Amino acid sequence: MKLLKRVLLLLIVAIGVIIYLNYPKLNIISGYAAKNMASGVYLAHRSAASINLNDNNAPLIELATTEVNESEESASSTVYGLMERTAVYRDGLGAVLVNDDYDPEKLTIRPQRIQNNDTIPYPFGQAPPMDTILPEVDMDQINKAMAMAFANPETQKTRTFLILYKGHLIAEKYIDGFDKDTPILGWSMTKSILATYFGILEHQGKLEMDWPAPIPEWKDDERKNITLNHLLRMQSGLAWEEDYTGISDVTRMLFLDSDMTMAQRNKKAIAAPTEIWNYSSGTTNLLSGILRQQFRTHQEYLNFPYASLIDKIGMYSMVMEADIAGNYVGSSYAWANTRDWARFGQLYLDEGQWNGEQLFDADWVDYITTPTINSNGTYGAHFWLNAEGKYPDVPKDLFSCNGFEGQHVFVIPSKELVVVRTGLAEEPYFDINGVLSNIVKAVP
């Protein structure tokens, strides 16, 4: 009995130490778990059990206990009964963490969507992909790459994988619980989606990348020299801490802020534009706020991403989630199935042309793939690059959308390839260079 009491005492002390050391983070932990659960259940239509077992089974996040309220389409999480956070689902706008600013009656409009059931084969339409044999493709090599992508499920945690070659679906694979229709959270792949809206507006003659950022608070200080280009290249010189391991600028924004467009907007300059490169999710959400300024009404803003891009190329599974203030969270929260993520890559492979319509200038692809100063050739304008050979066995013209836990849309123009990988682990657990090098060997 004494031994049992000692064990219980040690257990209580251990739990107390964990809570004490992580108490400031509990808001973030429970917020992450609740938001992930609400989006996963009501947007991706997955089971709460699967999300708890996999998505929320991560360091610190695993401390949260999360429950779903089906009647209210919400999810709530606590950590050892403390710091309860609730996320609610809004059809068309996704899930959002609620706080004292949340008023369900305040934001009632939803994006208007137009979806057509055409007879054009995937990826350019909604009909099944063509069963085409491409004799120049070494399918044994493709199968080798696919096997490599799923070889170690406990560590790689690949969920879905898809390859397009010359606009043809040549391979795809899904683990149990996922299929071609399952929406996947893109995390920071969303940044590339958000940036594309600026390319579309430029093509429409409505703005230019060298225009000063239209922020009234900046006009009388050193920030007045920041342009849209500087923001798209993450070289504004504004202060920002992108640290997901604790309380930082990015975790406060994503899990505490009502209006996520303001976090970067309110930061001071720590360098002149172009002097430093500093990756910032706050910058992307600032750009989402600037995007909203381009429209007379909130409804026009909500409609634009779908009318100009998402529904235009048939990414009907995609949903961009919005914050409490109704701004799209362009840094992190777009969901789409794997085939639709690949459509986005194909649009870029085809330099902005889709079924005969030019959505953005071909020069826009040159722009977003031009390396940004001080990024060591790894970053363009909201897209990642291989310009300096980060992946040594893959062509240097590769560019990609990258997201947390290893979400990727790779575009390799010289090989006419689009490759999509989603999962729950990234490098070094998932060998990007190894998998892609096997794929590029399979085509001329």
GROMACS .gro file of C-alpha atoms in nm:
model
  444
    1MET     CA    1   0.000   0.000   0.000
    2LYS     CA    2   0.286   0.240   0.082
    3LEU     CA    3   0.445   0.163  -0.254
    4LEU     CA    4   0.116   0.234  -0.430
    5LYS     CA    5   0.081   0.567  -0.250
    6ARG     CA    6   0.435   0.662  -0.348
    7VAL     CA    7   0.369   0.574  -0.711
    8LEU     CA    8   0.049   0.779  -0.710
    9LEU     CA    9   0.230   1.070  -0.544
   10LEU     CA   10   0.506   1.059  -0.803
   11LEU     CA   11   0.247   1.045  -1.079
   12ILE     CA   12   0.064   1.347  -0.940
   13VAL     CA   13   0.389   1.538  -0.903
   14ALA     CA   14   0.492   1.448  -1.258
   15ILE     CA   15   0.159   1.568  -1.397
   16GLY     CA   16   0.189   1.884  -1.189
   17VAL     CA   17   0.536   1.954  -1.329
   18ILE     CA   18   0.416   1.899  -1.685
   19ILE     CA   19   0.124   2.138  -1.631
   20TYR     CA   20   0.345   2.399  -1.464
   21LEU     CA   21   0.605   2.393  -1.740
   22ASN     CA   22   0.352   2.400  -2.020
   23TYR     CA   23   0.072   2.608  -1.867
   24PRO     CA   24   0.129   2.910  -2.098
   25LYS     CA   25   0.106   2.672  -2.392
   26LEU     CA   26  -0.221   2.507  -2.286
   27ASN     CA   27  -0.427   2.763  -2.476
   28ILE     CA   28  -0.237   2.676  -2.792
   29ILE     CA   29  -0.246   2.300  -2.731
   30SER     CA   30  -0.619   2.281  -2.668
   31GLY     CA   31  -0.684   2.532  -2.948
   32TYR     CA   32  -0.486   2.327  -3.199
   33ALA     CA   33  -0.662   2.006  -3.098
   34ALA     CA   34  -1.012   2.158  -3.113
   35LYS     CA   35  -0.957   2.331  -3.446
   36ASN     CA   36  -0.802   2.020  -3.602
   37MET     CA   37  -1.090   1.808  -3.480
   38ALA     CA   38  -1.369   2.039  -3.598
   39SER     CA   39  -1.219   2.079  -3.944
   40GLY     CA   40  -1.136   1.710  -3.976
   41VAL     CA   41  -1.481   1.589  -3.876
   42TYR     CA   42  -1.708   1.844  -4.045
   43LEU     CA   43  -1.501   1.948  -4.346
   44ALA     CA   44  -1.298   1.635  -4.427
   45HIS     CA   45  -1.573   1.400  -4.301
   46ARG     CA   46  -1.332   1.183  -4.105
   47SER     CA   47  -1.402   1.012  -3.774
   48ALA     CA   48  -1.312   1.172  -3.444
   49ALA     CA   49  -1.141   0.848  -3.342
   50SER     CA   50  -0.909   0.859  -3.645
   51ILE     CA   51  -0.819   1.223  -3.584
   52ASN     CA   52  -0.741   1.159  -3.216
   53LEU     CA   53  -0.535   0.852  -3.303
   54ASN     CA   54  -0.336   1.017  -3.582
   55ASP     CA   55  -0.362   1.393  -3.640
   56ASN     CA   56  -0.380   1.496  -3.274
   57ASN     CA   57  -0.135   1.228  -3.162
   58ALA     CA   58   0.164   1.462  -3.171
   59PRO     CA   59   0.400   1.595  -2.901
   60LEU     CA   60   0.209   1.813  -2.651
   61ILE     CA   61  -0.109   1.799  -2.864
   62GLU     CA   62  -0.155   1.443  -2.736
   63LEU     CA   63  -0.209   1.590  -2.389
   64ALA     CA   64  -0.544   1.733  -2.500
   65THR     CA   65  -0.877   1.560  -2.455
   66THR     CA   66  -1.113   1.647  -2.737
   67GLU     CA   67  -1.485   1.588  -2.772
   68VAL     CA   68  -1.724   1.649  -3.060
   69ASN     CA   69  -2.067   1.809  -3.024
   70GLU     CA   70  -2.252   1.688  -3.333
   71SER     CA   71  -2.567   1.892  -3.271
   72GLU     CA   72  -2.367   2.216  -3.267
   73GLU     CA   73  -2.105   2.104  -3.522
   74SER     CA   74  -1.827   2.194  -3.284
   75ALA     CA   75  -1.533   2.037  -3.102
   76SER     CA   76  -1.393   2.124  -2.760
   77SER     CA   77  -1.057   2.040  -2.605
   78THR     CA   78  -0.896   2.068  -2.264
   79VAL     CA   79  -0.558   1.972  -2.120
   80TYR     CA   80  -0.612   1.787  -1.791
   81GLY     CA   81  -0.943   1.973  -1.765
   82LEU     CA   82  -0.780   2.314  -1.809
   83MET     CA   83  -0.792   2.581  -2.079
   84GLU     CA   84  -1.100   2.465  -2.268
   85ARG     CA   85  -1.112   2.581  -2.629
   86THR     CA   86  -1.397   2.532  -2.873
   87ALA     CA   87  -1.397   2.540  -3.252
   88VAL     CA   88  -1.720   2.566  -3.449
   89TYR     CA   89  -1.783   2.471  -3.809
   90ARG     CA   90  -1.942   2.714  -4.056
   91ASP     CA   91  -2.047   2.568  -4.389
   92GLY     CA   92  -1.843   2.732  -4.666
   93LEU     CA   93  -1.601   2.902  -4.426
   94GLY     CA   94  -1.467   2.601  -4.237
   95ALA     CA   95  -1.394   2.576  -3.865
   96VAL     CA   96  -1.281   2.858  -3.639
   97LEU     CA   97  -1.168   2.882  -3.278
   98VAL     CA   98  -1.417   3.093  -3.086
   99ASN     CA   99  -1.340   3.362  -2.829
  100ASP     CA  100  -1.520   3.658  -2.675
  101ASP     CA  101  -1.533   3.828  -3.017
  102TYR     CA  102  -1.720   3.543  -3.182
  103ASP     CA  103  -2.080   3.620  -3.276
  104PRO     CA  104  -2.249   3.357  -3.495
  105GLU     CA  105  -2.497   3.618  -3.616
  106LYS     CA  106  -2.228   3.862  -3.729
  107LEU     CA  107  -2.087   3.672  -4.027
  108THR     CA  108  -2.376   3.514  -4.212
  109ILE     CA  109  -2.264   3.546  -4.576
  110ARG     CA  110  -2.088   3.258  -4.746
  111PRO     CA  111  -1.882   3.230  -5.064
  112GLN     CA  112  -2.096   3.163  -5.369
  113ARG     CA  113  -1.973   2.868  -5.572
  114ILE     CA  114  -2.034   2.755  -5.929
  115GLN     CA  115  -1.965   2.391  -6.002
  116ASN     CA  116  -2.012   2.225  -6.340
  117ASN     CA  117  -2.027   1.856  -6.421
  118ASP     CA  118  -1.841   1.847  -6.752
  119THR     CA  119  -1.729   1.548  -6.956
  120ILE     CA  120  -1.362   1.645  -6.980
  121PRO     CA  121  -1.132   1.380  -6.830
  122TYR     CA  122  -0.934   1.457  -6.513
  123PRO     CA  123  -0.725   1.666  -6.446
  124PHE     CA  124  -0.883   1.926  -6.679
  125GLY     CA  125  -1.241   1.826  -6.604
  126GLN     CA  126  -1.467   1.620  -6.381
  127ALA     CA  127  -1.484   1.298  -6.584
  128PRO     CA  128  -1.265   1.000  -6.483
  129PRO     CA  129  -0.902   1.017  -6.600
  130MET     CA  130  -0.821   0.864  -6.936
  131ASP     CA  131  -0.679   0.513  -6.930
  132THR     CA  132  -0.378   0.612  -7.138
  133ILE     CA  133  -0.060   0.415  -7.193
  134LEU     CA  134   0.243   0.640  -7.236
  135PRO     CA  135   0.517   0.420  -7.383
  136GLU     CA  136   0.793   0.664  -7.289
  137VAL     CA  137   0.717   0.623  -6.916
  138ASP     CA  138   0.907   0.352  -6.728
  139MET     CA  139   0.625   0.225  -6.506
  140ASP     CA  140   0.859  -0.011  -6.318
  141GLN     CA  141   1.052   0.297  -6.209
  142ILE     CA  142   0.729   0.476  -6.116
  143ASN     CA  143   0.618   0.177  -5.909
  144LYS     CA  144   0.957   0.178  -5.736
  145ALA     CA  145   0.910   0.542  -5.642
  146MET     CA  146   0.555   0.480  -5.518
  147ALA     CA  147   0.674   0.190  -5.304
  148MET     CA  148   0.950   0.407  -5.161
  149ALA     CA  149   0.698   0.678  -5.067
  150PHE     CA  150   0.501   0.430  -4.854
  151ALA     CA  151   0.786   0.200  -4.745
  152ASN     CA  152   0.792   0.291  -4.374
  153PRO     CA  153   0.440   0.389  -4.267
  154GLU     CA  154   0.527   0.430  -3.899
  155THR     CA  155   0.791   0.694  -3.969
  156GLN     CA  156   0.715   0.834  -4.316
  157LYS     CA  157   0.341   0.858  -4.246
  158THR     CA  158   0.258   0.917  -4.611
  159ARG     CA  159  -0.116   0.931  -4.664
  160THR     CA  160  -0.164   1.003  -5.032
  161PHE     CA  161   0.061   1.021  -5.336
  162LEU     CA  162  -0.017   1.116  -5.695
  163ILE     CA  163   0.179   1.171  -6.017
  164LEU     CA  164   0.069   1.363  -6.327
  165TYR     CA  165   0.282   1.347  -6.642
  166LYS     CA  166   0.197   1.566  -6.940
  167GLY     CA  167  -0.146   1.618  -6.791
  168HIS     CA  168  -0.213   1.244  -6.750
  169LEU     CA  169  -0.268   1.066  -6.420
  170ILE     CA  170  -0.008   0.790  -6.424
  171ALA     CA  171  -0.008   0.683  -6.057
  172GLU     CA  172  -0.189   0.743  -5.729
  173LYS     CA  173  -0.214   0.565  -5.396
  174TYR     CA  174  -0.403   0.617  -5.070
  175ILE     CA  175  -0.373   0.459  -4.726
  176ASP     CA  176  -0.679   0.313  -4.554
  177GLY     CA  177  -0.922   0.584  -4.451
  178PHE     CA  178  -0.827   0.813  -4.740
  179ASP     CA  179  -0.929   0.813  -5.105
  180LYS     CA  180  -0.944   1.043  -5.406
  181ASP     CA  181  -1.227   1.241  -5.247
  182THR     CA  182  -1.081   1.297  -4.899
  183PRO     CA  183  -0.994   1.664  -4.834
  184ILE     CA  184  -0.643   1.715  -4.695
  185LEU     CA  185  -0.527   2.020  -4.501
  186GLY     CA  186  -0.254   2.188  -4.704
  187TRP     CA  187  -0.118   2.396  -4.415
  188SER     CA  188   0.137   2.634  -4.574
  189MET     CA  189   0.062   2.509  -4.925
  190THR     CA  190  -0.226   2.754  -4.878
  191LYS     CA  191   0.028   3.037  -4.909
  192SER     CA  192   0.085   2.950  -5.275
  193ILE     CA  193  -0.292   2.951  -5.335
  194LEU     CA  194  -0.323   3.297  -5.175
  195ALA     CA  195  -0.033   3.436  -5.379
  196THR     CA  196  -0.194   3.317  -5.701
  197TYR     CA  197  -0.486   3.556  -5.647
  198PHE     CA  198  -0.238   3.843  -5.680
  199GLY     CA  199  -0.112   3.696  -6.005
  200ILE     CA  200  -0.469   3.680  -6.130
  201LEU     CA  201  -0.539   4.041  -6.032
  202GLU     CA  202  -0.215   4.148  -6.202
  203HIS     CA  203  -0.325   3.964  -6.518
  204GLN     CA  204  -0.656   4.151  -6.498
  205GLY     CA  205  -0.469   4.482  -6.481
  206LYS     CA  206  -0.592   4.563  -6.131
  207LEU     CA  207  -0.260   4.583  -5.946
  208GLU     CA  208   0.116   4.557  -5.990
  209MET     CA  209   0.373   4.390  -5.770
  210ASP     CA  210   0.585   4.704  -5.724
  211TRP     CA  211   0.294   4.898  -5.577
  212PRO     CA  212   0.338   5.007  -5.212
  213ALA     CA  213   0.142   4.795  -4.969
  214PRO     CA  214  -0.186   4.984  -4.908
  215ILE     CA  215  -0.151   5.008  -4.528
  216PRO     CA  216  -0.245   5.355  -4.395
  217GLU     CA  217  -0.054   5.303  -4.068
  218TRP     CA  218   0.270   5.266  -4.262
  219LYS     CA  219   0.258   5.582  -4.473
  220ASP     CA  220   0.442   5.800  -4.222
  221ASP     CA  221   0.726   5.569  -4.118
  222GLU     CA  222   0.994   5.347  -4.273
  223ARG     CA  223   0.735   5.082  -4.360
  224LYS     CA  224   0.599   5.305  -4.637
  225ASN     CA  225   0.861   5.157  -4.871
  226ILE     CA  226   0.728   4.800  -4.841
  227THR     CA  227   0.575   4.680  -5.168
  228LEU     CA  228   0.350   4.388  -5.258
  229ASN     CA  229   0.659   4.224  -5.406
  230HIS     CA  230   0.844   4.250  -5.074
  231LEU     CA  231   0.551   4.085  -4.896
  232LEU     CA  232   0.517   3.805  -5.149
  233ARG     CA  233   0.891   3.737  -5.117
  234MET     CA  234   0.894   3.748  -4.735
  235GLN     CA  235   1.154   4.028  -4.746
  236SER     CA  236   0.957   4.317  -4.597
  237GLY     CA  237   1.196   4.362  -4.305
  238LEU     CA  238   0.910   4.343  -4.056
  239ALA     CA  239   0.961   4.168  -3.723
  240TRP     CA  240   0.808   3.820  -3.701
  241GLU     CA  241   0.870   3.500  -3.503
  242GLU     CA  242   0.764   3.183  -3.686
  243ASP     CA  243   0.809   2.931  -3.402
  244TYR     CA  244   0.556   2.654  -3.348
  245THR     CA  245   0.719   2.506  -3.036
  246GLY     CA  246   0.578   2.764  -2.795
  247ILE     CA  247   0.405   3.099  -2.760
  248SER     CA  248   0.517   3.305  -3.059
  249ASP     CA  249   0.382   3.546  -3.318
  250VAL     CA  250   0.253   3.265  -3.538
  251THR     CA  251   0.089   3.055  -3.265
  252ARG     CA  252  -0.078   3.360  -3.110
  253MET     CA  253  -0.213   3.455  -3.452
  254LEU     CA  254  -0.346   3.112  -3.548
  255PHE     CA  255  -0.490   3.012  -3.212
  256LEU     CA  256  -0.580   3.337  -3.035
  257ASP     CA  257  -0.645   3.619  -3.284
  258SER     CA  258  -0.990   3.711  -3.414
  259ASP     CA  259  -0.853   3.906  -3.711
  260MET     CA  260  -0.541   3.732  -3.839
  261THR     CA  261  -0.463   4.003  -4.093
  262MET     CA  262  -0.351   4.239  -3.817
  263ALA     CA  263  -0.067   4.041  -3.654
  264GLN     CA  264   0.200   4.129  -3.913
  265ARG     CA  265   0.043   4.464  -3.996
  266ASN     CA  266   0.119   4.590  -3.645
  267LYS     CA  267   0.484   4.480  -3.640
  268LYS     CA  268   0.771   4.728  -3.659
  269ALA     CA  269   1.046   4.719  -3.919
  270ILE     CA  270   1.372   4.561  -3.804
  271ALA     CA  271   1.542   4.602  -4.144
  272ALA     CA  272   1.489   4.775  -4.474
  273PRO     CA  273   1.303   4.579  -4.744
  274THR     CA  274   1.523   4.313  -4.913
  275GLU     CA  275   1.791   4.326  -4.639
  276ILE     CA  276   1.666   4.009  -4.473
  277TRP     CA  277   1.448   3.713  -4.569
  278ASN     CA  278   1.216   3.607  -4.287
  279TYR     CA  279   0.950   3.342  -4.347
  280SER     CA  280   0.624   3.471  -4.199
  281SER     CA  281   0.273   3.329  -4.193
  282GLY     CA  282   0.165   3.670  -4.066
  283THR     CA  283   0.276   3.823  -4.395
  284THR     CA  284   0.048   3.591  -4.593
  285ASN     CA  285  -0.250   3.678  -4.376
  286LEU     CA  286  -0.163   4.046  -4.414
  287LEU     CA  287  -0.181   3.983  -4.791
  288SER     CA  288  -0.522   3.824  -4.740
  289GLY     CA  289  -0.633   4.148  -4.577
  290ILE     CA  290  -0.488   4.347  -4.867
  291LEU     CA  291  -0.676   4.118  -5.105
  292ARG     CA  292  -0.996   4.202  -4.920
  293GLN     CA  293  -0.926   4.573  -4.974
  294GLN     CA  294  -0.946   4.520  -5.352
  295PHE     CA  295  -1.323   4.463  -5.338
  296ARG     CA  296  -1.613   4.691  -5.255
  297THR     CA  297  -1.798   4.429  -5.050
  298HIS     CA  298  -1.714   4.138  -4.826
  299GLN     CA  299  -1.923   3.912  -5.048
  300GLU     CA  300  -1.707   3.996  -5.350
  301TYR     CA  301  -1.396   3.911  -5.148
  302LEU     CA  302  -1.538   3.578  -5.038
  303ASN     CA  303  -1.641   3.490  -5.394
  304PHE     CA  304  -1.320   3.591  -5.571
  305PRO     CA  305  -1.092   3.296  -5.482
  306TYR     CA  306  -1.352   3.047  -5.603
  307ALA     CA  307  -1.470   3.234  -5.912
  308SER     CA  308  -1.121   3.329  -6.032
  309LEU     CA  309  -0.929   3.010  -5.953
  310ILE     CA  310  -1.065   2.731  -5.735
  311ASP     CA  311  -1.392   2.657  -5.914
  312LYS     CA  312  -1.251   2.784  -6.244
  313ILE     CA  313  -1.015   2.485  -6.262
  314GLY     CA  314  -1.255   2.240  -6.100
  315MET     CA  315  -1.102   2.218  -5.751
  316TYR     CA  316  -1.451   2.169  -5.612
  317SER     CA  317  -1.331   1.992  -5.298
  318MET     CA  318  -1.126   2.293  -5.189
  319VAL     CA  319  -1.242   2.505  -4.896
  320MET     CA  320  -1.049   2.803  -4.767
  321GLU     CA  321  -1.122   2.857  -4.399
  322ALA     CA  322  -1.178   3.205  -4.259
  323ASP     CA  323  -1.106   3.367  -3.923
  324ILE     CA  324  -1.368   3.519  -3.694
  325ALA     CA  325  -1.349   3.850  -3.885
  326GLY     CA  326  -1.419   3.673  -4.213
  327ASN     CA  327  -1.068   3.687  -4.361
  328TYR     CA  328  -0.933   3.385  -4.544
  329VAL     CA  329  -0.649   3.232  -4.342
  330GLY     CA  330  -0.417   3.227  -4.642
  331SER     CA  331  -0.119   3.117  -4.436
  332SER     CA  332  -0.250   2.779  -4.334
  333TYR     CA  333  -0.608   2.669  -4.385
  334ALA     CA  334  -0.699   2.543  -4.732
  335TRP     CA  335  -0.837   2.191  -4.767
  336ALA     CA  336  -0.864   1.990  -5.089
  337ASN     CA  337  -0.845   1.631  -5.203
  338THR     CA  338  -0.521   1.507  -5.355
  339ARG     CA  339  -0.647   1.521  -5.712
  340ASP     CA  340  -0.749   1.884  -5.668
  341TRP     CA  341  -0.412   1.979  -5.520
  342ALA     CA  342  -0.264   1.825  -5.836
  343ARG     CA  343  -0.489   2.040  -6.056
  344PHE     CA  344  -0.328   2.345  -5.899
  345GLY     CA  345   0.016   2.212  -5.986
  346GLN     CA  346  -0.096   2.140  -6.342
  347LEU     CA  347  -0.217   2.499  -6.378
  348TYR     CA  348   0.134   2.618  -6.296
  349LEU     CA  349   0.295   2.357  -6.520
  350ASP     CA  350   0.080   2.499  -6.802
  351GLU     CA  351   0.183   2.855  -6.712
  352GLY     CA  352  -0.159   2.976  -6.607
  353GLN     CA  353  -0.362   2.840  -6.896
  354TRP     CA  354  -0.662   2.620  -6.826
  355ASN     CA  355  -0.877   2.474  -7.101
  356GLY     CA  356  -0.786   2.760  -7.333
  357GLU     CA  357  -0.829   3.041  -7.077
  358GLN     CA  358  -0.531   3.232  -6.938
  359LEU     CA  359  -0.586   3.284  -6.564
  360PHE     CA  360  -0.254   3.455  -6.498
  361ASP     CA  361   0.034   3.564  -6.721
  362ALA     CA  362   0.298   3.308  -6.816
  363ASP     CA  363   0.546   3.565  -6.681
  364TRP     CA  364   0.391   3.515  -6.337
  365VAL     CA  365   0.552   3.170  -6.322
  366ASP     CA  366   0.890   3.330  -6.395
  367TYR     CA  367   0.820   3.579  -6.118
  368ILE     CA  368   0.729   3.329  -5.848
  369THR     CA  369   1.025   3.106  -5.938
  370THR     CA  370   1.288   3.380  -5.933
  371PRO     CA  371   1.496   3.324  -5.617
  372THR     CA  372   1.450   3.582  -5.344
  373ILE     CA  373   1.762   3.758  -5.213
  374ASN     CA  374   1.897   3.601  -4.891
  375SER     CA  375   1.682   3.287  -4.921
  376ASN     CA  376   1.977   3.080  -5.047
  377GLY     CA  377   1.786   2.998  -5.361
  378THR     CA  378   1.514   2.815  -5.170
  379TYR     CA  379   1.229   3.067  -5.198
  380GLY     CA  380   1.065   3.268  -5.473
  381ALA     CA  381   0.735   3.448  -5.421
  382HIS     CA  382   0.531   3.225  -5.189
  383PHE     CA  383   0.670   2.913  -5.360
  384TRP     CA  384   0.971   2.701  -5.264
  385LEU     CA  385   1.254   2.641  -5.512
  386ASN     CA  386   1.529   2.394  -5.595
  387ALA     CA  387   1.739   2.660  -5.768
  388GLU     CA  388   2.049   2.586  -5.560
  389GLY     CA  389   2.003   2.209  -5.569
  390LYS     CA  390   1.852   2.144  -5.227
  391TYR     CA  391   1.735   1.817  -5.386
  392PRO     CA  392   2.057   1.726  -5.569
  393ASP     CA  393   1.915   1.447  -5.783
  394VAL     CA  394   1.613   1.643  -5.903
  395PRO     CA  395   1.607   1.912  -6.179
  396LYS     CA  396   1.680   2.260  -6.048
  397ASP     CA  397   1.370   2.403  -6.216
  398LEU     CA  398   1.151   2.225  -5.959
  399PHE     CA  399   0.928   2.456  -5.757
  400SER     CA  400   0.671   2.359  -5.497
  401CYS     CA  401   0.400   2.438  -5.247
  402ASN     CA  402   0.512   2.307  -4.907
  403GLY     CA  403   0.313   2.259  -4.589
  404PHE     CA  404   0.361   2.146  -4.229
  405GLU     CA  405   0.408   1.771  -4.177
  406GLY     CA  406   0.515   1.714  -4.534
  407GLN     CA  407   0.236   1.839  -4.759
  408HIS     CA  408   0.375   1.904  -5.106
  409VAL     CA  409   0.277   1.991  -5.461
  410PHE     CA  410   0.594   1.958  -5.672
  411VAL     CA  411   0.608   2.101  -6.024
  412ILE     CA  412   0.900   1.999  -6.247
  413PRO     CA  413   0.862   2.180  -6.583
  414SER     CA  414   1.161   2.016  -6.754
  415LYS     CA  415   1.003   1.676  -6.693
  416GLU     CA  416   0.639   1.787  -6.739
  417LEU     CA  417   0.563   1.640  -6.397
  418VAL     CA  418   0.333   1.729  -6.109
  419VAL     CA  419   0.375   1.524  -5.792
  420VAL     CA  420   0.153   1.552  -5.482
  421ARG     CA  421   0.241   1.400  -5.147
  422THR     CA  422   0.045   1.440  -4.823
  423GLY     CA  423   0.118   1.293  -4.482
  424LEU     CA  424   0.203   1.351  -4.118
  425ALA     CA  425   0.584   1.356  -4.132
  426GLU     CA  426   0.841   1.547  -4.331
  427GLU     CA  427   1.216   1.538  -4.388
  428PRO     CA  428   1.423   1.354  -4.278
  429TYR     CA  429   1.154   1.089  -4.228
  430PHE     CA  430   1.025   1.134  -4.580
  431ASP     CA  431   1.309   1.133  -4.835
  432ILE     CA  432   1.198   1.391  -5.091
  433ASN     CA  433   1.515   1.374  -5.298
  434GLY     CA  434   1.510   0.994  -5.312
  435VAL     CA  435   1.145   0.961  -5.411
  436LEU     CA  436   1.150   1.240  -5.668
  437SER     CA  437   1.478   1.124  -5.821
  438ASN     CA  438   1.319   0.788  -5.893
  439ILE     CA  439   1.021   0.956  -6.055
  440VAL     CA  440   1.226   1.180  -6.283
  441LYS     CA  441   1.427   0.878  -6.397
  442ALA     CA  442   1.104   0.726  -6.526
  443VAL     CA  443   1.037   0.993  -6.789
  444PRO     CA  444   1.249   1.129  -7.077
   0.00000   0.00000   0.00000
